[in-house]
PDB file of C-alpha atoms in Angstrom:
ATOM      1  CA  MET A 266       6.472 -22.453-129.072  1.00 44.00           C
ATOM      2  CA  SER A 267      10.154 -23.024-129.772  1.00 44.00           C
ATOM      3  CA  PHE A 268      11.569 -22.730-126.240  1.00 51.00           C
ATOM      4  CA  SER A 269      12.381 -25.813-124.155  1.00 61.00           C
ATOM      5  CA  LEU A 270      10.157 -26.685-121.198  1.00 73.00           C
ATOM      6  CA  THR A 271       9.877 -29.581-118.781  1.00 80.00           C
ATOM      7  CA  THR A 272       6.762 -31.724-118.583  1.00 83.00           C
ATOM      8  CA  ASP A 273       5.825 -30.216-115.200  1.00 87.00           C
ATOM      9  CA  ALA A 274       6.211 -26.675-116.585  1.00 86.00           C
ATOM     10  CA  ARG A 275       3.884 -27.367-119.485  1.00 88.00           C
ATOM     11  CA  GLU A 276       1.326 -29.019-117.226  1.00 90.00           C
ATOM     12  CA  THR A 277       1.457 -26.037-114.839  1.00 90.00           C
ATOM     13  CA  PHE A 278       0.553 -23.616-117.627  1.00 90.00           C
ATOM     14  CA  ILE A 279      -2.120 -25.885-119.112  1.00 92.00           C
ATOM     15  CA  PHE A 280      -3.771 -26.104-115.665  1.00 92.00           C
ATOM     16  CA  ALA A 281      -3.696 -22.302-115.239  1.00 91.00           C
ATOM     17  CA  ALA A 282      -5.065 -21.770-118.752  1.00 92.00           C
ATOM     18  CA  LYS A 283      -7.911 -24.237-118.186  1.00 92.00           C
ATOM     19  CA  ASN A 284      -9.040 -22.182-115.176  1.00 92.00           C
ATOM     20  CA  VAL A 285      -9.311 -19.152-117.465  1.00 93.00           C
ATOM     21  CA  PHE A 286     -11.159 -21.045-120.192  1.00 93.00           C
ATOM     22  CA  ARG A 287     -13.631 -22.340-117.603  1.00 93.00           C
ATOM     23  CA  ASP A 288     -14.328 -18.864-116.219  1.00 93.00           C
ATOM     24  CA  TYR A 289     -14.784 -17.426-119.704  1.00 93.00           C
ATOM     25  CA  GLU A 290     -16.907 -20.433-120.685  1.00 92.00           C
ATOM     26  CA  THR A 291     -14.828 -21.124-123.757  1.00 90.00           C
ATOM     27  CA  THR A 292     -12.882 -24.028-125.223  1.00 87.00           C
ATOM     28  CA  PRO A 293      -9.306 -23.669-126.470  1.00 84.00           C
ATOM     29  CA  PRO A 294      -8.400 -24.814-129.997  1.00 88.00           C
ATOM     30  CA  ALA A 295      -8.062 -28.574-130.332  1.00 92.00           C
ATOM     31  CA  PRO A 296      -4.445 -29.765-130.109  1.00 91.00           C
ATOM     32  CA  GLU A 297      -2.886 -30.867-133.371  1.00 90.00           C
ATOM     33  CA  PRO A 298      -3.121 -34.648-133.785  1.00 88.00           C
ATOM     34  CA  ILE A 299      -0.009 -36.814-133.803  1.00 82.00           C
ATOM     35  CA  THR A 300       0.556 -38.566-137.124  1.00 77.00           C
ATOM     36  CA  GLY A 301       3.193 -40.958-138.432  1.00 69.00           C
ATOM     37  CA  ASN A 302       4.798 -41.762-135.091  1.00 69.00           C
ATOM     38  CA  THR A 303       2.893 -44.989-134.346  1.00 69.00           C
ATOM     39  CA  TRP A 304       3.750 -48.624-133.810  1.00 67.00           C
ATOM     40  CA  ASP A 305       1.522 -51.642-133.263  1.00 74.00           C
ATOM     41  CA  ASN A 306       3.184 -53.763-130.611  1.00 76.00           C
ATOM     42  CA  VAL A 307       3.189 -57.493-131.453  1.00 83.00           C
ATOM     43  CA  THR A 308       3.377 -60.236-128.849  1.00 86.00           C
ATOM     44  CA  GLY A 309       4.818 -63.709-129.138  1.00 89.00           C
ATOM     45  CA  ASN A 310       1.378 -65.160-128.543  1.00 92.00           C
ATOM     46  CA  GLU A 311       0.058 -63.330-131.643  1.00 90.00           C
ATOM     47  CA  VAL A 312       2.834 -64.868-133.757  1.00 90.00           C
ATOM     48  CA  LYS A 313       2.120 -68.315-132.311  1.00 92.00           C
ATOM     49  CA  GLU A 314      -1.641 -68.115-132.939  1.00 93.00           C
ATOM     50  CA  ALA A 315      -1.132 -66.869-136.527  1.00 92.00           C
ATOM     51  CA  ALA A 316       1.341 -69.690-137.260  1.00 92.00           C
ATOM     52  CA  LEU A 317      -0.992 -72.322-135.784  1.00 94.00           C
ATOM     53  CA  ALA A 318      -3.874 -71.004-137.890  1.00 93.00           C
ATOM     54  CA  LEU A 319      -1.804 -71.451-141.075  1.00 91.00           C
ATOM     55  CA  ILE A 320      -0.669 -74.927-140.069  1.00 93.00           C
ATOM     56  CA  ARG A 321      -4.244 -76.005-139.395  1.00 93.00           C
ATOM     57  CA  ASP A 322      -5.126 -74.629-142.810  1.00 92.00           C
ATOM     58  CA  GLY A 323      -2.482 -76.837-144.376  1.00 92.00           C
ATOM     59  CA  LYS A 324       0.009 -74.050-145.077  1.00 92.00           C
ATOM     60  CA  ASP A 325       3.678 -73.633-144.194  1.00 93.00           C
ATOM     61  CA  PRO A 326       4.061 -70.575-141.922  1.00 89.00           C
ATOM     62  CA  ALA A 327       7.767 -70.360-142.732  1.00 90.00           C
ATOM     63  CA  LYS A 328       6.893 -69.507-146.328  1.00 91.00           C
ATOM     64  CA  ASP A 329       4.004 -67.158-145.548  1.00 91.00           C
ATOM     65  CA  LYS A 330       4.764 -63.451-146.012  1.00 92.00           C
ATOM     66  CA  SER A 331       2.227 -62.363-143.403  1.00 91.00           C
ATOM     67  CA  ILE A 332       3.924 -64.515-140.778  1.00 91.00           C
ATOM     68  CA  GLN A 333       7.329 -63.232-141.829  1.00 91.00           C
ATOM     69  CA  GLU A 334       6.137 -59.636-141.370  1.00 89.00           C
ATOM     70  CA  LEU A 335       4.465 -60.481-138.062  1.00 90.00           C
ATOM     71  CA  LEU A 336       7.638 -62.170-136.843  1.00 90.00           C
ATOM     72  CA  LEU A 337       9.746 -59.157-137.774  1.00 89.00           C
ATOM     73  CA  ARG A 338       7.319 -56.864-135.973  1.00 85.00           C
ATOM     74  CA  TRP A 339       7.527 -59.101-132.909  1.00 89.00           C
ATOM     75  CA  GLN A 340      11.334 -58.925-132.984  1.00 87.00           C
ATOM     76  CA  LEU A 341      11.228 -55.143-133.263  1.00 84.00           C
ATOM     77  CA  SER A 342       8.732 -55.000-130.418  1.00 81.00           C
ATOM     78  CA  GLN A 343      11.135 -57.064-128.308  1.00 84.00           C
ATOM     79  CA  SER A 344      13.854 -54.489-128.992  1.00 83.00           C
ATOM     80  CA  GLY A 345      11.945 -51.876-126.973  1.00 80.00           C
ATOM     81  CA  ILE A 346      10.738 -49.709-129.875  1.00 81.00           C
ATOM     82  CA  PHE A 347       7.179 -49.447-128.541  1.00 77.00           C
ATOM     83  CA  PRO A 348       7.988 -47.817-125.141  1.00 81.00           C
ATOM     84  CA  VAL A 349      10.275 -45.297-126.838  1.00 84.00           C
ATOM     85  CA  LEU A 350       7.613 -44.283-129.360  1.00 83.00           C
ATOM     86  CA  ALA A 351       4.913 -44.226-126.673  1.00 82.00           C
ATOM     87  CA  ALA A 352       7.008 -41.831-124.557  1.00 86.00           C
ATOM     88  CA  GLU A 353       7.699 -39.612-127.573  1.00 87.00           C
ATOM     89  CA  ASN A 354       4.011 -39.524-128.451  1.00 86.00           C
ATOM     90  CA  GLU A 355       3.049 -38.666-124.876  1.00 87.00           C
ATOM     91  CA  ASN A 356       5.533 -35.805-124.850  1.00 88.00           C
ATOM     92  CA  GLN A 357       4.369 -34.518-128.233  1.00 88.00           C
ATOM     93  CA  THR A 358       0.746 -34.707-127.092  1.00 89.00           C
ATOM     94  CA  LEU A 359       1.611 -32.489-124.120  1.00 90.00           C
ATOM     95  CA  ILE A 360       3.489 -30.052-126.379  1.00 91.00           C
ATOM     96  CA  ASN A 361       0.470 -29.843-128.689  1.00 92.00           C
ATOM     97  CA  GLU A 362      -1.869 -29.269-125.727  1.00 92.00           C
ATOM     98  CA  PHE A 363       0.464 -26.557-124.438  1.00 92.00           C
ATOM     99  CA  ASN A 364       0.557 -24.789-127.820  1.00 92.00           C
ATOM    100  CA  ALA A 365      -3.232 -25.014-128.099  1.00 93.00           C
ATOM    101  CA  ALA A 366      -3.592 -23.487-124.621  1.00 92.00           C
ATOM    102  CA  VAL A 367      -1.296 -20.591-125.608  1.00 92.00           C
ATOM    103  CA  LYS A 368      -3.376 -19.937-128.729  1.00 93.00           C
ATOM    104  CA  GLY A 369      -6.560 -20.188-126.688  1.00 93.00           C
ATOM    105  CA  LEU A 370      -5.314 -17.627-124.177  1.00 92.00           C
ATOM    106  CA  GLU A 371      -4.369 -15.237-126.977  1.00 92.00           C
ATOM    107  CA  ALA A 372      -7.819 -15.705-128.521  1.00 93.00           C
ATOM    108  CA  LEU A 373      -9.413 -14.580-125.239  1.00 93.00           C
ATOM    109  CA  THR A 374      -8.076 -11.042-125.645  1.00 93.00           C
ATOM    110  CA  PRO A 375     -11.401  -9.596-126.942  1.00 95.00           C
ATOM    111  CA  ALA A 376     -13.309 -11.123-124.007  1.00 95.00           C
ATOM    112  CA  ALA A 377     -10.698  -9.785-121.596  1.00 95.00           C
ATOM    113  CA  GLU A 378     -11.085  -6.347-123.170  1.00 96.00           C
ATOM    114  CA  GLU A 379     -14.824  -6.476-122.445  1.00 97.00           C
ATOM    115  CA  ASP A 380     -14.072  -7.187-118.789  1.00 97.00           C
ATOM    116  CA  ALA A 381     -11.608  -4.296-118.807  1.00 97.00           C
ATOM    117  CA  GLN A 382     -14.407  -1.998-119.960  1.00 97.00           C
ATOM    118  CA  ILE A 383     -16.705  -3.317-117.217  1.00 96.00           C
ATOM    119  CA  LEU A 384     -14.076  -2.409-114.629  1.00 96.00           C
ATOM    120  CA  ALA A 385     -13.504   1.022-116.171  1.00 96.00           C
ATOM    121  CA  ASN A 386     -17.242   1.760-116.046  1.00 95.00           C
ATOM    122  CA  ALA A 387     -17.441   0.618-112.434  1.00 94.00           C
ATOM    123  CA  ALA A 388     -14.361   2.631-111.428  1.00 94.00           C
ATOM    124  CA  SER A 389     -15.958   5.785-112.840  1.00 93.00           C
ATOM    125  CA  ARG A 390     -18.628   5.589-110.118  1.00 91.00           C
ATOM    126  CA  LEU A 391     -17.316   3.359-107.330  1.00 90.00           C
ATOM    127  CA  THR A 392     -14.645   4.753-105.021  1.00 87.00           C
ATOM    128  CA  ILE A 393     -13.925   1.633-102.980  1.00 88.00           C
ATOM    129  CA  PRO A 394     -10.295   0.466-103.226  1.00 88.00           C
ATOM    130  CA  ASN A 395     -11.189  -3.198-102.725  1.00 88.00           C
ATOM    131  CA  LEU A 396     -13.993  -5.011-104.526  1.00 89.00           C
ATOM    132  CA  GLY A 397     -14.134  -7.537-101.725  1.00 80.00           C
ATOM    133  CA  ASP A 398     -15.634  -4.867 -99.524  1.00 69.00           C
ATOM    134  CA  SER A 399     -19.391  -5.023 -99.022  1.00 74.00           C
ATOM    135  CA  TYR A 400     -21.291  -2.443-101.020  1.00 78.00           C
ATOM    136  CA  SER A 401     -24.536  -0.765-100.028  1.00 78.00           C
ATOM    137  CA  GLY A 402     -24.909   2.007-102.595  1.00 81.00           C
ATOM    138  CA  SER A 403     -27.695   2.599-105.081  1.00 88.00           C
ATOM    139  CA  PRO A 404     -29.139  -0.350-107.030  1.00 88.00           C
ATOM    140  CA  ARG A 405     -27.290   0.825-110.122  1.00 89.00           C
ATOM    141  CA  ASP A 406     -23.977   0.996-108.287  1.00 89.00           C
ATOM    142  CA  ALA A 407     -24.640  -2.358-106.631  1.00 90.00           C
ATOM    143  CA  MET A 408     -25.009  -3.901-110.090  1.00 92.00           C
ATOM    144  CA  LEU A 409     -21.781  -2.246-111.207  1.00 93.00           C
ATOM    145  CA  HIS A 410     -20.073  -3.634-108.124  1.00 93.00           C
ATOM    146  CA  ALA A 411     -21.348  -7.168-108.756  1.00 93.00           C
ATOM    147  CA  GLY A 412     -20.316  -7.070-112.416  1.00 94.00           C
ATOM    148  CA  ALA A 413     -16.920  -5.642-111.529  1.00 95.00           C
ATOM    149  CA  ARG A 414     -16.232  -8.451-109.077  1.00 94.00           C
ATOM    150  CA  VAL A 415     -16.878 -11.059-111.762  1.00 94.00           C
ATOM    151  CA  ALA A 416     -14.766  -9.198-114.320  1.00 96.00           C
ATOM    152  CA  ASP A 417     -11.972  -8.681-111.801  1.00 95.00           C
ATOM    153  CA  ALA A 418     -11.891 -12.390-110.929  1.00 94.00           C
ATOM    154  CA  ARG A 419     -11.741 -13.438-114.576  1.00 95.00           C
ATOM    155  CA  LEU A 420      -9.053 -10.931-115.487  1.00 95.00           C
ATOM    156  CA  SER A 421      -7.029 -11.948-112.451  1.00 94.00           C
ATOM    157  CA  LYS A 422      -6.934 -15.535-113.670  1.00 93.00           C
ATOM    158  CA  TYR A 423      -6.179 -14.318-117.193  1.00 94.00           C
ATOM    159  CA  ALA A 424      -3.177 -12.396-115.849  1.00 93.00           C
ATOM    160  CA  GLU A 425      -2.136 -15.341-113.687  1.00 92.00           C
ATOM    161  CA  ALA A 426      -2.095 -17.718-116.666  1.00 92.00           C
ATOM    162  CA  ALA A 427      -0.134 -15.209-118.724  1.00 92.00           C
ATOM    163  CA  GLY A 428       2.204 -14.721-115.775  1.00 89.00           C
ATOM    164  CA  THR A 429       2.805 -18.469-115.564  1.00 90.00           C
ATOM    165  CA  LEU A 430       3.870 -18.446-119.206  1.00 89.00           C
ATOM    166  CA  LEU A 431       6.104 -15.430-118.568  1.00 90.00           C
ATOM    167  CA  TYR A 432       7.706 -17.250-115.655  1.00 88.00           C
ATOM    168  CA  LEU A 433       8.339 -20.310-117.809  1.00 87.00           C
ATOM    169  CA  ARG A 434       9.914 -18.097-120.442  1.00 86.00           C
ATOM    170  CA  GLY A 435      12.135 -16.500-117.788  1.00 86.00           C
ATOM    171  CA  ILE A 436      10.608 -13.052-118.402  1.00 88.00           C
ATOM    172  CA  GLN A 437      10.860 -10.763-115.376  1.00 87.00           C
ATOM    173  CA  VAL A 438      10.884  -7.058-114.566  1.00 88.00           C
ATOM    174  CA  GLN A 439      14.578  -6.580-113.966  1.00 83.00           C
ATOM    175  CA  GLY A 440      15.516  -4.707-110.794  1.00 82.00           C
ATOM    176  CA  GLU A 441      11.948  -4.717-109.462  1.00 84.00           C
ATOM    177  CA  HIS A 442       9.985  -6.853-107.023  1.00 82.00           C
ATOM    178  CA  MET A 443       6.759  -6.519-109.000  1.00 85.00           C
ATOM    179  CA  THR A 444       5.185  -9.426-110.851  1.00 86.00           C
ATOM    180  CA  PRO A 445       5.306  -9.239-114.670  1.00 90.00           C
ATOM    181  CA  ASN A 446       1.612 -10.207-114.667  1.00 91.00           C
ATOM    182  CA  TRP A 447       0.779  -6.492-114.492  1.00 93.00           C
ATOM    183  CA  PHE A 448       1.997  -6.104-118.073  1.00 95.00           C
ATOM    184  CA  ALA A 449      -0.408  -8.746-119.310  1.00 94.00           C
ATOM    185  CA  LEU A 450      -3.141  -6.344-118.178  1.00 95.00           C
ATOM    186  CA  ALA A 451      -1.767  -2.926-119.136  1.00 96.00           C
ATOM    187  CA  PRO A 452       1.167  -1.084-120.747  1.00 96.00           C
ATOM    188  CA  LEU A 453       2.135   0.095-117.279  1.00 94.00           C
ATOM    189  CA  THR A 454       4.602   2.991-117.141  1.00 95.00           C
ATOM    190  CA  PHE A 455       7.250   3.410-114.476  1.00 95.00           C
ATOM    191  CA  LYS A 456       5.644   6.663-113.336  1.00 94.00           C
ATOM    192  CA  ASP A 457       2.240   5.042-112.837  1.00 93.00           C
ATOM    193  CA  ALA A 458       3.743   2.052-111.054  1.00 93.00           C
ATOM    194  CA  HIS A 459       5.721   4.296-108.714  1.00 92.00           C
ATOM    195  CA  ARG A 460       2.830   6.665-107.982  1.00 91.00           C
ATOM    196  CA  HIS A 461       0.459   3.829-107.126  1.00 90.00           C
ATOM    197  CA  SER A 462       2.969   1.684-105.204  1.00 88.00           C
ATOM    198  CA  LEU A 463       2.851  -1.194-107.681  1.00 88.00           C
ATOM    199  CA  ARG A 464       6.601  -1.713-107.897  1.00 85.00           C
ATOM    200  CA  SER A 465       6.585  -4.142-104.995  1.00 78.00           C
ATOM    201  CA  ALA A 466       3.142  -5.632-105.589  1.00 73.00           C
ATOM    202  CA  GLY A 467       3.313  -9.405-105.745  1.00 70.00           C
ATOM    203  CA  THR A 468      -0.173  -9.923-107.169  1.00 77.00           C
ATOM    204  CA  ALA A 469      -1.569  -8.212-110.242  1.00 79.00           C
ATOM    205  CA  SER A 470      -4.981  -6.766-109.435  1.00 88.00           C
ATOM    206  CA  PRO A 471      -7.148  -5.565-112.349  1.00 95.00           C
ATOM    207  CA  TRP A 472      -9.309  -3.502-109.993  1.00 95.00           C
ATOM    208  CA  THR A 473      -6.245  -1.739-108.584  1.00 93.00           C
ATOM    209  CA  LEU A 474      -5.486  -0.524-112.105  1.00 94.00           C
ATOM    210  CA  ALA A 475      -9.058   0.512-112.813  1.00 95.00           C
ATOM    211  CA  HIS A 476      -9.383   2.261-109.451  1.00 93.00           C
ATOM    212  CA  ALA A 477      -6.168   4.180-110.213  1.00 92.00           C
ATOM    213  CA  ARG A 478      -7.654   5.212-113.597  1.00 93.00           C
ATOM    214  CA  ILE A 479      -4.993   3.241-115.460  1.00 94.00           C
ATOM    215  CA  ASN A 480      -6.404   1.823-118.697  1.00 94.00           C
ATOM    216  CA  ILE A 481      -6.545  -1.969-118.740  1.00 96.00           C
ATOM    217  CA  GLU A 482      -5.456  -3.170-122.177  1.00 96.00           C
ATOM    218  CA  PRO A 483      -4.981  -6.963-122.187  1.00 95.00           C
ATOM    219  CA  ALA A 484      -1.925  -7.937-124.214  1.00 94.00           C
ATOM    220  CA  ALA A 485      -2.472  -9.993-127.348  1.00 92.00           C
ATOM    221  CA  ASN A 486       0.561 -12.244-126.830  1.00 92.00           C
ATOM    222  CA  ILE A 487       3.775 -12.784-124.890  1.00 91.00           C
ATOM    223  CA  GLU A 488       5.775 -10.682-127.335  1.00 93.00           C
ATOM    224  CA  GLU A 489       3.601  -7.655-126.589  1.00 95.00           C
ATOM    225  CA  ILE A 490       4.071  -8.183-122.852  1.00 94.00           C
ATOM    226  CA  GLN A 491       7.830  -8.293-123.335  1.00 94.00           C
ATOM    227  CA  GLU A 492       7.676  -5.016-125.293  1.00 96.00           C
ATOM    228  CA  ARG A 493       5.718  -3.422-122.444  1.00 96.00           C
ATOM    229  CA  ILE A 494       8.271  -4.556-119.889  1.00 95.00           C
ATOM    230  CA  ASN A 495      11.085  -3.212-122.062  1.00 95.00           C
ATOM    231  CA  ALA A 496       9.331   0.170-122.320  1.00 96.00           C
ATOM    232  CA  TYR A 497       8.797   0.195-118.546  1.00 95.00           C
ATOM    233  CA  THR A 498      12.476  -0.506-117.937  1.00 94.00           C
ATOM    234  CA  THR A 499      13.484   2.242-120.365  1.00 95.00           C
ATOM    235  CA  GLY A 500      11.212   4.734-118.573  1.00 94.00           C
ATOM    236  CA  LYS A 501      12.570   3.699-115.207  1.00 93.00           C
ATOM    237  CA  ARG A 502      16.155   4.167-116.317  1.00 93.00           C
ATOM    238  CA  ALA A 503      15.355   7.615-117.752  1.00 92.00           C
ATOM    239  CA  ILE A 504      14.057   8.787-114.367  1.00 91.00           C
ATOM    240  CA  GLU A 505      17.047   7.290-112.578  1.00 90.00           C
ATOM    241  CA  ARG A 506      19.419   9.088-114.927  1.00 88.00           C
ATOM    242  CA  GLN A 507      17.682  12.387-114.204  1.00 85.00           C
ATOM    243  CA  VAL A 508      18.143  11.880-110.477  1.00 86.00           C
ATOM    244  CA  GLU A 509      21.731  10.714-110.780  1.00 85.00           C
ATOM    245  CA  ALA A 510      22.662  13.637-113.033  1.00 82.00           C
ATOM    246  CA  ALA A 511      21.144  16.134-110.600  1.00 80.00           C
ATOM    247  CA  LEU A 512      22.696  14.526-107.522  1.00 80.00           C
ATOM    248  CA  PRO A 513      26.373  13.765-108.226  1.00 76.00           C
ATOM    249  CA  GLN A 514      26.735  12.016-104.872  1.00 78.00           C
ATOM    250  CA  TRP A 515      23.632   9.901-105.305  1.00 78.00           C
ATOM    251  CA  GLN A 516      25.539   6.678-104.552  1.00 80.00           C
ATOM    252  CA  ASN A 517      26.073   7.950-101.003  1.00 83.00           C
ATOM    253  CA  LEU A 518      22.447   8.816-100.383  1.00 79.00           C
ATOM    254  CA  PRO A 519      20.460   6.702 -97.931  1.00 84.00           C
ATOM    255  CA  ARG A 520      17.980   4.503 -99.785  1.00 84.00           C
ATOM    256  CA  ASP A 521      15.018   6.503 -98.489  1.00 86.00           C
ATOM    257  CA  ALA A 522      16.545   9.742 -99.732  1.00 83.00           C
ATOM    258  CA  TYR A 523      17.224   8.250-103.144  1.00 84.00           C
ATOM    259  CA  GLN A 524      13.658   6.966-103.394  1.00 85.00           C
ATOM    260  CA  ASP A 525      12.384  10.386-102.320  1.00 85.00           C
ATOM    261  CA  ALA A 526      14.337  11.903-105.198  1.00 86.00           C
ATOM    262  CA  ILE A 527      12.802   9.324-107.558  1.00 88.00           C
ATOM    263  CA  THR A 528       9.341  10.248-106.287  1.00 89.00           C
ATOM    264  CA  ARG A 529       9.969  13.957-106.799  1.00 86.00           C
ATOM    265  CA  ALA A 530      11.260  13.304-110.324  1.00 87.00           C
ATOM    266  CA  VAL A 531       8.209  11.186-111.141  1.00 90.00           C
ATOM    267  CA  ASN A 532       5.889  13.904-109.850  1.00 87.00           C
ATOM    268  CA  GLY A 533       7.773  16.764-111.492  1.00 82.00           C
ATOM    269  CA  GLU A 534       8.538  18.390-108.133  1.00 79.00           C
ATOM    270  CA  THR A 535      11.582  20.347-107.027  1.00 70.00           C
ATOM    271  CA  MET A 536      14.300  19.542-104.536  1.00 66.00           C
ATOM    272  CA  ARG A 537      17.714  20.803-103.457  1.00 62.00           C
ATOM    273  CA  ASP A 538      20.726  19.088-104.939  1.00 59.00           C
ATOM    274  CA  ALA A 539      23.932  18.222-103.110  1.00 54.00           C
ATOM    275  CA  ARG A 540      25.244  21.756-103.593  1.00 58.00           C
ATOM    276  CA  GLY A 541      22.102  23.392-102.275  1.00 55.00           C
ATOM    277  CA  GLY A 542      20.802  24.355-105.704  1.00 57.00           C
ATOM    278  CA  ILE A 543      17.201  23.835-106.757  1.00 59.00           C
ATOM    279  CA  VAL A 544      16.489  20.914-109.092  1.00 64.00           C
ATOM    280  CA  THR A 545      13.287  20.911-111.100  1.00 61.00           C
ATOM    281  CA  TRP A 546      12.107  17.901-113.080  1.00 59.00           C
ATOM    282  CA  ALA A 547       9.586  18.181-115.835  1.00 54.00           C
ATOM    283  CA  ASN A 548       6.601  15.932-115.319  1.00 47.00           C
TER     284      ASN A 548
END
């Protein structure tokens, strides 16, 4: 990843991603090893012991190349080179772990798609709006309910980890109170979000989507999520333009009246404009 992040930000995402990997019983790709950026710190005691060993062996340490190299390394170590390199290596290790976690999350897309299908199958028979509710239906439906709860929990953490990365990238749904996590789960349209009251939802719920018969399609990467958000924003603006063109005095409307007009436009209903004429929006 090319964008700049703090150490805490990277650790936050790695922690969220690990929760997903644990639930899906998988291991992310191994981080790339650090090469070339190493330094063996040398102490004065090591120089002293090496010099004494040569003297005891009847040699002059001042003329010995190994001592000369060891002495130079000790001088460089005294200059503070080791702490600098150690800090750089620690930071690079975290960057490599972060990148591996991103790749691991992207690689989970097929498994997330399987959970999406589990929820779709359950939603075709179960009518409960909340999977936390107790279920006492037929044995078959009880099994669907149990499987859906597991799938919902895993997908929720999948969306949460993706949402953490979106947050770190500064990706939001402009002009809305909804979390961008929804778009990690589905190419949500403005009409669907408005109809199912998702525009102010702070938590992305996979079951809410399935229960609303909205296809869950886990995004393959952050770029795809950004494209979905862009499409959502474009759809939202198109509806707003319809309303604003039909109601020349829309700026003066109470907020509730404006939102009512948005709802009617989304649903393809009719309403009277400011002049008393009938406005019809195509659904």
